[in-house]
């Protein structure tokens, strides 16, 4: 599951059952969750059961999966149950079975076969050809708005590099502060550790992060979060370059058009126009295609149908950096941990020093994040070498970080008091397989994880299997 899918899944998982019941009444929502949030095995289970007239016995479902893939099966079933797509039935004198929930199953069938007047996939507007907005214009608008948001976060407006950037509304600035992506001290705006991690994400993950913050803030704005979620999932099914009518939108969704326009997700010629256009940021929300790496690279890839995301940074063993870019955003990011000295029309140069790196670390940016940025954006000439980032530079960045650190804390959950080694080894290995294990002590039968839901569900399923076997 991608990082963007994981973030949206974690939010959905926290919702009560009544919200799911309302949410799944929209075919576009059911289709978006099916496409975006389910692994391939879970999708196979859903499609196989979609047109079944009776519950599927657990023993029958077990025969669909190879014996060596039981852990993947348990993970898929657990995910479907937590999203309230699948439920277990336990009727007297009948074997335990699974059944797809309604209205999810009914909505997914309707999304796949068409029909109905639900309008959950948008209503195309009848805009005259001469007044239509082109995909290129939408890309330009979305790029300008989104890079304006990122530029505000990294401080490009403060170093004179954002002359043509977007004017951010107060609501956008409030949302970035609410999400702890930036810290505002008087007139100064500083990026946080979470904010720098956000900037390094692929653009689709960035958009979902902002949208989740918007959802968490929706009730304070008097919005119905089911309306908000339904509209977001609908946007992912719309067509780039096609205008859509506002006539069937709720009051909450009309307000969202204004807010999402600030981020470049929606375009309107004016607030009073009868139609709106989703930009590429919206139409890729629930796409199965790989998410875009960055705002600039992503739009260029989309416009030119190229998969080459060329790097632009050259790092020398003497800590000097040469960046072949004219992007104000990329230059501003570099300036967070580099002392820039020279700027040309298509290149900037500078040097990483103890002071510049420590300044970034004091803002909450980690040494590993700086290394990841340099690794991701390394110039193609550097990539010709096996270890294209100089080891001396990588080691020194980490040393500068640990000068002020002697301990690192991790929030998580401790599992202990297992009665036998066999009882301990199964969940411990499962936690390692799904990437949540942080520490273990085999002799004391203890392990520490960052998320407990998957492990708890695994322990529950193993307990049920033992009960049935006994």
PDB file of C-alpha atoms in Angstrom, residues 314-461:
ATOM      1  CA  UNK A 314      25.837  17.157  -7.897  1.00  0.00           C
ATOM      2  CA  UNK A 315      27.555  16.584  -4.542  1.00  0.00           C
ATOM      3  CA  UNK A 316      31.352  16.657  -4.206  1.00  0.00           C
ATOM      4  CA  UNK A 317      33.494  15.121  -1.474  1.00  0.00           C
ATOM      5  CA  UNK A 318      34.398  18.622  -0.222  1.00  0.00           C
ATOM      6  CA  UNK A 319      30.665  19.218   0.598  1.00  0.00           C
ATOM      7  CA  UNK A 320      30.155  21.543  -2.348  1.00  0.00           C
ATOM      8  CA  UNK A 321      26.785  21.266  -4.112  1.00  0.00           C
ATOM      9  CA  UNK A 322      25.894  22.226  -7.689  1.00  0.00           C
ATOM     10  CA  UNK A 323      22.189  22.192  -8.544  1.00  0.00           C
ATOM     11  CA  UNK A 324      21.201  22.452 -12.214  1.00  0.00           C
ATOM     12  CA  UNK A 325      17.752  23.957 -11.706  1.00  0.00           C
ATOM     13  CA  UNK A 326      15.938  27.255 -12.033  1.00  0.00           C
ATOM     14  CA  UNK A 327      12.983  26.129  -9.889  1.00  0.00           C
ATOM     15  CA  UNK A 328      12.451  28.565  -6.994  1.00  0.00           C
ATOM     16  CA  UNK A 329      10.994  25.712  -4.955  1.00  0.00           C
ATOM     17  CA  UNK A 330      14.002  23.407  -5.358  1.00  0.00           C
ATOM     18  CA  UNK A 331      16.410  26.269  -4.673  1.00  0.00           C
ATOM     19  CA  UNK A 332      14.493  27.158  -1.520  1.00  0.00           C
ATOM     20  CA  UNK A 333      14.652  23.530  -0.308  1.00  0.00           C
ATOM     21  CA  UNK A 334      18.412  23.445  -0.901  1.00  0.00           C
ATOM     22  CA  UNK A 335      18.835  26.679   1.024  1.00  0.00           C
ATOM     23  CA  UNK A 336      17.376  24.991   4.121  1.00  0.00           C
ATOM     24  CA  UNK A 337      20.564  22.951   4.638  1.00  0.00           C
ATOM     25  CA  UNK A 338      23.088  24.549   2.253  1.00  0.00           C
ATOM     26  CA  UNK A 339      24.898  27.879   2.290  1.00  0.00           C
ATOM     27  CA  UNK A 340      24.235  29.031  -1.270  1.00  0.00           C
ATOM     28  CA  UNK A 341      26.901  31.306  -2.716  1.00  0.00           C
ATOM     29  CA  UNK A 342      26.331  31.606  -6.479  1.00  0.00           C
ATOM     30  CA  UNK A 343      23.291  31.673  -8.722  1.00  0.00           C
ATOM     31  CA  UNK A 344      23.168  31.469 -12.495  1.00  0.00           C
ATOM     32  CA  UNK A 345      20.085  31.363 -14.763  1.00  0.00           C
ATOM     33  CA  UNK A 346      20.012  27.553 -14.716  1.00  0.00           C
ATOM     34  CA  UNK A 347      22.266  26.621 -11.779  1.00  0.00           C
ATOM     35  CA  UNK A 348      23.012  27.430  -8.167  1.00  0.00           C
ATOM     36  CA  UNK A 349      26.039  26.387  -6.137  1.00  0.00           C
ATOM     37  CA  UNK A 350      26.883  26.354  -2.481  1.00  0.00           C
ATOM     38  CA  UNK A 351      28.343  24.310   0.320  1.00  0.00           C
ATOM     39  CA  UNK A 352      27.009  22.218   3.164  1.00  0.00           C
ATOM     40  CA  UNK A 353      28.597  23.384   6.374  1.00  0.00           C
ATOM     41  CA  UNK A 354      28.200  22.383   9.979  1.00  0.00           C
ATOM     42  CA  UNK A 355      26.252  25.574  10.612  1.00  0.00           C
ATOM     43  CA  UNK A 356      23.872  25.157   7.654  1.00  0.00           C
ATOM     44  CA  UNK A 357      23.115  21.509   8.444  1.00  0.00           C
ATOM     45  CA  UNK A 358      22.724  22.190  12.169  1.00  0.00           C
ATOM     46  CA  UNK A 359      20.335  25.033  11.328  1.00  0.00           C
ATOM     47  CA  UNK A 360      18.187  22.597   9.371  1.00  0.00           C
ATOM     48  CA  UNK A 361      18.347  20.063  12.214  1.00  0.00           C
ATOM     49  CA  UNK A 362      17.287  22.712  14.723  1.00  0.00           C
ATOM     50  CA  UNK A 363      14.224  23.325  12.535  1.00  0.00           C
ATOM     51  CA  UNK A 364      13.326  19.639  12.946  1.00  0.00           C
ATOM     52  CA  UNK A 365      14.750  18.324   9.659  1.00  0.00           C
ATOM     53  CA  UNK A 366      16.678  15.084  10.177  1.00  0.00           C
ATOM     54  CA  UNK A 367      19.990  14.109   8.656  1.00  0.00           C
ATOM     55  CA  UNK A 368      18.367  11.119   6.950  1.00  0.00           C
ATOM     56  CA  UNK A 369      15.847  13.438   5.294  1.00  0.00           C
ATOM     57  CA  UNK A 370      18.665  15.571   3.880  1.00  0.00           C
ATOM     58  CA  UNK A 371      20.433  12.439   2.603  1.00  0.00           C
ATOM     59  CA  UNK A 372      17.180  11.159   1.077  1.00  0.00           C
ATOM     60  CA  UNK A 373      16.702  14.460  -0.750  1.00  0.00           C
ATOM     61  CA  UNK A 374      20.225  14.350  -2.189  1.00  0.00           C
ATOM     62  CA  UNK A 375      19.810  10.680  -3.129  1.00  0.00           C
ATOM     63  CA  UNK A 376      16.444  11.223  -4.825  1.00  0.00           C
ATOM     64  CA  UNK A 377      17.595  14.234  -6.844  1.00  0.00           C
ATOM     65  CA  UNK A 378      21.133  13.122  -7.686  1.00  0.00           C
ATOM     66  CA  UNK A 379      22.288  14.100 -11.189  1.00  0.00           C
ATOM     67  CA  UNK A 380      22.405  11.294 -13.822  1.00  0.00           C
ATOM     68  CA  UNK A 381      26.199  11.703 -14.061  1.00  0.00           C
ATOM     69  CA  UNK A 382      26.497  10.873 -10.356  1.00  0.00           C
ATOM     70  CA  UNK A 383      24.251   7.815 -10.722  1.00  0.00           C
ATOM     71  CA  UNK A 384      26.788   6.174 -13.014  1.00  0.00           C
ATOM     72  CA  UNK A 385      28.774   5.243  -9.883  1.00  0.00           C
ATOM     73  CA  UNK A 386      27.672   2.490  -7.510  1.00  0.00           C
ATOM     74  CA  UNK A 387      27.816   4.697  -4.387  1.00  0.00           C
ATOM     75  CA  UNK A 388      26.988   7.964  -6.047  1.00  0.00           C
ATOM     76  CA  UNK A 389      26.640   9.986  -2.833  1.00  0.00           C
ATOM     77  CA  UNK A 390      30.134  10.450  -1.341  1.00  0.00           C
ATOM     78  CA  UNK A 391      30.318   8.335   1.855  1.00  0.00           C
ATOM     79  CA  UNK A 392      32.268  11.076   3.612  1.00  0.00           C
ATOM     80  CA  UNK A 393      29.403  13.523   3.050  1.00  0.00           C
ATOM     81  CA  UNK A 394      26.735  11.047   4.175  1.00  0.00           C
ATOM     82  CA  UNK A 395      28.677  10.131   7.324  1.00  0.00           C
ATOM     83  CA  UNK A 396      29.402  13.768   8.174  1.00  0.00           C
ATOM     84  CA  UNK A 397      25.736  14.775   7.876  1.00  0.00           C
ATOM     85  CA  UNK A 398      24.834  12.023  10.357  1.00  0.00           C
ATOM     86  CA  UNK A 399      27.673  13.056  12.673  1.00  0.00           C
ATOM     87  CA  UNK A 400      26.482  16.667  12.658  1.00  0.00           C
ATOM     88  CA  UNK A 401      23.054  15.418  13.650  1.00  0.00           C
ATOM     89  CA  UNK A 402      24.143  13.212  16.550  1.00  0.00           C
ATOM     90  CA  UNK A 403      26.180  16.066  18.040  1.00  0.00           C
ATOM     91  CA  UNK A 404      22.962  17.219  19.673  1.00  0.00           C
ATOM     92  CA  UNK A 405      21.247  13.847  20.043  1.00  0.00           C
ATOM     93  CA  UNK A 406      21.933  10.976  22.368  1.00  0.00           C
ATOM     94  CA  UNK A 407      18.531   9.322  22.429  1.00  0.00           C
ATOM     95  CA  UNK A 408      15.677   8.778  19.977  1.00  0.00           C
ATOM     96  CA  UNK A 409      12.124   8.060  21.131  1.00  0.00           C
ATOM     97  CA  UNK A 410       9.561   6.055  19.191  1.00  0.00           C
ATOM     98  CA  UNK A 411       5.864   5.968  20.008  1.00  0.00           C
ATOM     99  CA  UNK A 412       4.446   2.452  19.895  1.00  0.00           C
ATOM    100  CA  UNK A 413       3.136  -0.597  21.732  1.00  0.00           C
ATOM    101  CA  UNK A 414       4.849  -3.399  23.693  1.00  0.00           C
ATOM    102  CA  UNK A 415       3.643  -7.008  23.417  1.00  0.00           C
ATOM    103  CA  UNK A 416       4.807  -9.362  26.176  1.00  0.00           C
ATOM    104  CA  UNK A 417       3.791 -12.203  28.544  1.00  0.00           C
ATOM    105  CA  UNK A 418       3.600 -14.889  25.851  1.00  0.00           C
ATOM    106  CA  UNK A 419       3.192 -18.363  27.376  1.00  0.00           C
ATOM    107  CA  UNK A 420       5.404 -20.211  24.906  1.00  0.00           C
ATOM    108  CA  UNK A 421       8.012 -19.599  22.222  1.00  0.00           C
ATOM    109  CA  UNK A 422       5.588 -20.797  19.533  1.00  0.00           C
ATOM    110  CA  UNK A 423       2.948 -18.320  20.707  1.00  0.00           C
ATOM    111  CA  UNK A 424       5.543 -15.512  20.597  1.00  0.00           C
ATOM    112  CA  UNK A 425       7.250 -16.256  17.283  1.00  0.00           C
ATOM    113  CA  UNK A 426       4.135 -16.097  15.058  1.00  0.00           C
ATOM    114  CA  UNK A 427       2.968 -12.520  15.852  1.00  0.00           C
ATOM    115  CA  UNK A 428       6.569 -11.288  16.111  1.00  0.00           C
ATOM    116  CA  UNK A 429       7.363 -12.549  12.605  1.00  0.00           C
ATOM    117  CA  UNK A 430       4.040 -11.175  11.330  1.00  0.00           C
ATOM    118  CA  UNK A 431       4.880  -7.714  12.742  1.00  0.00           C
ATOM    119  CA  UNK A 432       8.257  -7.881  10.989  1.00  0.00           C
ATOM    120  CA  UNK A 433       6.659  -8.932   7.689  1.00  0.00           C
ATOM    121  CA  UNK A 434       4.242  -5.971   7.632  1.00  0.00           C
ATOM    122  CA  UNK A 435       6.947  -3.465   8.621  1.00  0.00           C
ATOM    123  CA  UNK A 436       5.748  -2.356  12.080  1.00  0.00           C
ATOM    124  CA  UNK A 437       8.333  -4.184  14.249  1.00  0.00           C
ATOM    125  CA  UNK A 438      10.866  -1.814  15.882  1.00  0.00           C
ATOM    126  CA  UNK A 439      12.467  -4.007  18.587  1.00  0.00           C
ATOM    127  CA  UNK A 440      12.309  -7.534  19.933  1.00  0.00           C
ATOM    128  CA  UNK A 441      13.840  -9.622  22.722  1.00  0.00           C
ATOM    129  CA  UNK A 442      13.488 -13.321  21.951  1.00  0.00           C
ATOM    130  CA  UNK A 443      14.714 -14.514  25.345  1.00  0.00           C
ATOM    131  CA  UNK A 444      12.089 -12.485  27.219  1.00  0.00           C
ATOM    132  CA  UNK A 445       9.431 -13.020  24.500  1.00  0.00           C
ATOM    133  CA  UNK A 446       8.773  -9.318  24.056  1.00  0.00           C
ATOM    134  CA  UNK A 447       8.502  -7.121  20.971  1.00  0.00           C
ATOM    135  CA  UNK A 448       7.698  -3.473  20.271  1.00  0.00           C
ATOM    136  CA  UNK A 449       5.624  -2.233  17.296  1.00  0.00           C
ATOM    137  CA  UNK A 450       4.624   1.155  15.909  1.00  0.00           C
ATOM    138  CA  UNK A 451       1.041   0.032  15.149  1.00  0.00           C
ATOM    139  CA  UNK A 452      -0.898  -2.539  17.125  1.00  0.00           C
ATOM    140  CA  UNK A 453      -4.113  -3.030  15.105  1.00  0.00           C
ATOM    141  CA  UNK A 454      -2.717  -5.531  12.592  1.00  0.00           C
ATOM    142  CA  UNK A 455      -0.936  -7.568  15.272  1.00  0.00           C
ATOM    143  CA  UNK A 456      -4.015  -7.607  17.525  1.00  0.00           C
ATOM    144  CA  UNK A 457      -6.154  -8.786  14.603  1.00  0.00           C
ATOM    145  CA  UNK A 458      -3.581 -11.500  13.821  1.00  0.00           C
ATOM    146  CA  UNK A 459      -3.609 -12.719  17.437  1.00  0.00           C
ATOM    147  CA  UNK A 460      -7.420 -12.773  17.404  1.00  0.00           C
ATOM    148  CA  UNK A 461      -7.553 -14.787  14.178  1.00  0.00           C
TER     149      UNK A 461
END
